[in-house]
CSV table of C-alpha atoms in Angstrom, one decimal:
chain,number,residue,atom,x,y,z
A,122,MET,CA,-141.1,-122.8,-163.2
A,123,GLN,CA,-142.0,-125.3,-160.5
A,124,GLN,CA,-138.4,-125.4,-159.3
A,125,GLN,CA,-138.5,-121.7,-158.7
A,126,LEU,CA,-141.8,-122.1,-156.7
A,127,HIS,CA,-140.1,-124.6,-154.4
A,128,ASN,CA,-138.0,-121.7,-153.1
A,129,LEU,CA,-140.9,-119.5,-152.2
A,130,SER,CA,-142.4,-119.4,-148.7
A,131,ASP,CA,-145.8,-120.8,-147.9
A,132,LYS,CA,-147.3,-117.3,-147.7
A,133,GLU,CA,-146.1,-116.4,-151.2
A,134,LEU,CA,-147.4,-119.6,-152.6
A,135,ILE,CA,-150.8,-119.1,-151.0
A,136,VAL,CA,-151.0,-115.5,-152.4
A,137,ARG,CA,-150.0,-116.7,-155.9
A,138,ASN,CA,-152.7,-119.5,-155.7
A,139,LYS,CA,-155.4,-117.1,-154.5
A,140,LYS,CA,-154.8,-114.7,-157.3
A,141,GLY,CA,-155.6,-117.6,-159.6
A,142,LYS,CA,-152.5,-117.1,-161.8
A,143,ASP,CA,-150.5,-120.0,-160.7
A,144,GLN,CA,-152.0,-123.5,-160.2
A,145,GLU,CA,-148.5,-124.9,-159.8
A,146,ALA,CA,-148.2,-123.0,-156.5
A,147,GLU,CA,-151.1,-125.2,-155.2
A,148,ALA,CA,-149.3,-128.3,-156.4
A,149,VAL,CA,-146.1,-127.2,-154.5
A,150,LEU,CA,-148.1,-126.6,-151.3
A,151,LEU,CA,-149.9,-129.9,-151.5
A,152,GLU,CA,-146.6,-131.7,-152.3
A,153,ARG,CA,-144.9,-129.9,-149.4
A,154,TYR,CA,-147.6,-131.0,-146.9
A,155,GLY,CA,-148.7,-134.3,-148.4
A,156,HIS,CA,-147.0,-136.2,-145.6
A,157,LEU,CA,-149.1,-134.3,-143.1
A,158,MET,CA,-152.3,-135.2,-144.9
A,159,VAL,CA,-151.4,-138.9,-144.9
A,160,ALA,CA,-150.3,-138.9,-141.2
A,161,THR,CA,-153.5,-137.1,-140.1
A,162,CYS,CA,-155.8,-139.4,-142.2
A,163,LEU,CA,-154.1,-142.7,-141.6
A,164,PRO,CA,-155.7,-143.5,-138.2
A,165,TRP,CA,-159.1,-142.5,-139.5
A,166,LEU,CA,-159.1,-144.9,-142.5
A,167,ASN,CA,-160.9,-148.2,-142.3
A,168,ALA,CA,-163.0,-150.6,-144.4
A,169,GLU,CA,-165.7,-148.0,-144.9
A,170,ARG,CA,-163.4,-145.0,-145.5
A,171,ASN,CA,-160.7,-146.3,-147.8
A,172,ALA,CA,-157.9,-144.1,-149.2
A,173,GLY,CA,-159.4,-144.2,-152.7
A,174,VAL,CA,-162.5,-142.4,-151.5
A,175,VAL,CA,-161.1,-140.2,-148.7
A,176,PHE,CA,-158.1,-138.6,-150.4
A,177,PRO,CA,-159.8,-137.4,-153.6
A,178,ALA,CA,-162.6,-135.8,-151.6
A,179,LEU,CA,-160.0,-134.3,-149.2
A,180,LEU,CA,-157.9,-132.9,-152.1
A,181,GLU,CA,-161.0,-131.2,-153.6
A,182,LYS,CA,-161.9,-129.7,-150.3
A,183,LEU,CA,-158.4,-128.5,-149.7
A,184,ARG,CA,-158.1,-127.0,-153.2
A,185,ALA,CA,-161.3,-125.0,-152.7
A,186,GLY,CA,-160.1,-123.9,-149.2
A,187,LEU,CA,-156.8,-122.8,-150.5
A,188,LYS,CA,-158.6,-120.3,-152.7
A,189,THR,CA,-161.1,-119.0,-150.1
A,190,ASP,CA,-159.8,-119.5,-146.6
A,191,SER,CA,-157.6,-117.1,-144.7
A,192,ILE,CA,-154.4,-119.1,-144.2
A,193,TYR,CA,-151.7,-118.0,-141.9
A,194,LYS,CA,-149.9,-121.2,-141.1
A,195,MET,CA,-150.3,-123.8,-143.7
A,196,ASN,CA,-149.7,-126.8,-141.5
A,197,GLU,CA,-152.2,-125.7,-138.8
A,198,TRP,CA,-154.8,-124.8,-141.5
A,199,LEU,CA,-154.4,-128.2,-143.2
A,200,HIS,CA,-154.6,-130.1,-139.9
A,201,GLN,CA,-157.8,-128.3,-138.9
A,202,ALA,CA,-159.4,-128.7,-142.3
A,203,ILE,CA,-158.7,-132.5,-142.1
A,204,ARG,CA,-160.1,-132.7,-138.6
A,205,ASN,CA,-163.2,-130.7,-139.7
A,206,MET,CA,-163.7,-133.1,-142.6
A,207,GLN,CA,-163.3,-136.1,-140.3
A,208,SER,CA,-165.9,-134.8,-137.9
A,209,LYS,CA,-168.1,-133.6,-140.8
A,210,GLN,CA,-168.0,-130.0,-139.7
A,211,ASP,CA,-168.1,-127.6,-142.6
A,212,LYS,CA,-167.7,-124.5,-140.6
A,213,PRO,CA,-164.9,-122.2,-141.8
A,214,LEU,CA,-161.8,-121.7,-139.7
A,215,PRO,CA,-162.0,-118.7,-137.3
A,216,TYR,CA,-160.8,-115.5,-138.8
A,217,PRO,CA,-157.6,-114.2,-136.9
A,218,SER,CA,-157.8,-111.1,-134.7
A,219,ARG,CA,-156.8,-107.7,-136.0
A,220,GLU,CA,-153.6,-107.9,-134.0
A,221,LYS,CA,-152.6,-111.2,-135.4
A,222,ARG,CA,-153.4,-110.0,-139.0
A,223,ALA,CA,-151.3,-106.8,-138.3
A,224,LEU,CA,-148.4,-108.8,-137.0
A,225,LEU,CA,-148.5,-111.1,-140.0
A,226,GLY,CA,-148.6,-108.0,-142.2
A,227,ILE,CA,-145.5,-106.7,-140.5
A,228,GLU,CA,-143.8,-110.0,-140.9
A,229,GLN,CA,-144.5,-109.8,-144.7
A,230,GLN,CA,-143.1,-106.3,-144.8
A,231,VAL,CA,-139.9,-107.5,-143.1
A,232,GLU,CA,-139.6,-110.4,-145.6
A,233,SER,CA,-140.1,-108.0,-148.5
A,234,ALA,CA,-137.6,-105.5,-147.1
A,235,LEU,CA,-135.0,-108.2,-147.3
A,236,THR,CA,-135.1,-108.1,-151.1
A,237,ASN,CA,-136.3,-104.6,-151.9
A,238,THR,CA,-134.2,-101.5,-151.2
A,239,ILE,CA,-137.2,-99.2,-151.1
A,240,SER,CA,-139.0,-101.5,-148.6
A,241,THR,CA,-135.8,-101.7,-146.5
A,242,GLU,CA,-135.6,-97.9,-146.2
A,243,ARG,CA,-139.3,-97.6,-145.4
A,244,MET,CA,-138.9,-100.3,-142.7
A,245,ALA,CA,-135.8,-98.7,-141.2
A,246,THR,CA,-137.8,-95.4,-140.9
A,247,GLN,CA,-140.7,-97.1,-139.3
A,248,LEU,CA,-138.4,-98.9,-136.9
A,249,GLU,CA,-136.6,-95.7,-136.0
A,250,LYS,CA,-140.0,-94.0,-135.2
A,251,ALA,CA,-141.2,-97.0,-133.2
A,252,MET,CA,-137.9,-97.2,-131.2
A,253,ALA,CA,-138.2,-93.5,-130.3
A,254,THR,CA,-141.5,-94.2,-128.5
A,255,LEU,CA,-139.8,-96.8,-126.2
A,256,SER,CA,-138.1,-96.0,-122.9
A,257,LYS,CA,-134.3,-95.7,-122.6
A,258,GLU,CA,-134.1,-99.1,-120.8
A,259,GLU,CA,-136.2,-100.8,-123.5
A,260,GLN,CA,-134.1,-99.2,-126.3
A,261,GLN,CA,-130.9,-100.3,-124.6
A,262,ALA,CA,-132.2,-103.9,-124.2
A,263,LEU,CA,-133.1,-104.1,-127.9
A,264,THR,CA,-129.9,-102.5,-129.2
A,265,GLY,CA,-127.7,-104.4,-126.8
A,266,PHE,CA,-129.1,-107.8,-127.8
A,267,TYR,CA,-129.9,-107.3,-131.5
A,268,ILE,CA,-127.4,-104.7,-132.7
A,269,ASP,CA,-124.5,-105.2,-130.3
A,270,ASN,CA,-125.0,-109.0,-130.1
A,271,ARG,CA,-124.6,-109.0,-126.4
A,272,SER,CA,-125.7,-112.1,-124.5
A,273,PHE,CA,-128.2,-112.1,-121.7
A,274,SER,CA,-125.5,-112.7,-119.1
A,275,ASP,CA,-123.4,-109.8,-120.3
A,276,MET,CA,-126.4,-107.5,-120.2
A,277,ALA,CA,-127.4,-108.8,-116.7
A,278,LYS,CA,-123.9,-108.2,-115.4
A,279,ALA,CA,-123.8,-104.6,-116.8
A,280,ARG,CA,-127.2,-103.8,-115.1
A,281,ASN,CA,-126.7,-105.9,-112.0
A,282,ILE,CA,-129.8,-108.0,-112.5
A,283,THR,CA,-130.6,-111.6,-113.2
A,284,THR,CA,-130.6,-113.0,-116.7
A,285,GLU,CA,-134.3,-113.9,-116.3
A,286,LYS,CA,-135.1,-110.3,-115.8
A,287,VAL,CA,-133.1,-109.3,-118.9
A,288,ARG,CA,-135.0,-111.9,-120.9
A,289,LEU,CA,-138.3,-110.7,-119.6
A,290,ALA,CA,-137.4,-107.0,-120.3
A,291,LEU,CA,-136.3,-107.9,-123.8
A,292,LYS,CA,-139.5,-109.8,-124.4
A,293,SER,CA,-141.6,-106.9,-123.2
A,294,ALA,CA,-139.6,-104.4,-125.3
A,295,LYS,CA,-140.1,-106.5,-128.4
A,296,ARG,CA,-143.8,-106.7,-127.8
A,297,LYS,CA,-144.0,-102.9,-127.3
A,298,LEU,CA,-141.9,-102.4,-130.5
A,299,ALA,CA,-144.2,-104.7,-132.5
A,300,VAL,CA,-147.3,-102.8,-131.2
A,301,GLN,CA,-145.8,-99.5,-132.2
A,302,MET,CA,-144.9,-100.9,-135.7
A,303,MET,CA,-148.5,-102.2,-136.0
A,304,GLU,CA,-150.0,-98.8,-135.0
A,305,GLN,CA,-147.8,-97.1,-137.6
A,306,SER,CA,-148.9,-99.6,-140.3
A,307,TYR,CA,-152.6,-98.8,-139.5
A,308,GLY,CA,-151.8,-95.1,-139.7
A,309,GLN,CA,-150.5,-95.4,-143.2
């Protein structure tokens, strides 16, 4: 079972652990990030704070936090939790904004769409609706780069602009598309 868990993403392991069904998921996460724990704590250890005292307390704190905290990037959460322990601050980590939560929700939908046909069809429909709200230039930038696999320089030559302007236009179009997808997700 643990071998199968090693193939899961951090987000999937966190969800499994929070549901309380799978303590092995917690072990995989801590094994995956054990080096970060050691690297972050090593400069902090001294004669008063030896590893035999610090690491068990840290592991208990992290195990409790894995079940209760909102974790979006495991390495950032782990680093912040260790820093909080070192400075003896027991305040919880800040809850992410609505936009950040929505963007993470869409990322999870995309990940599930890769393996689920129904999710793929739903995501394709959402993407079509969101693309229809964009301007023609934004649609052309996105389809040219992602579907037609055109480079920035090819797109810049075709439109008689610099590659930097193409990059900025593509970045703007992606942001608008993500906002449209988020709005659709809230509407459901």
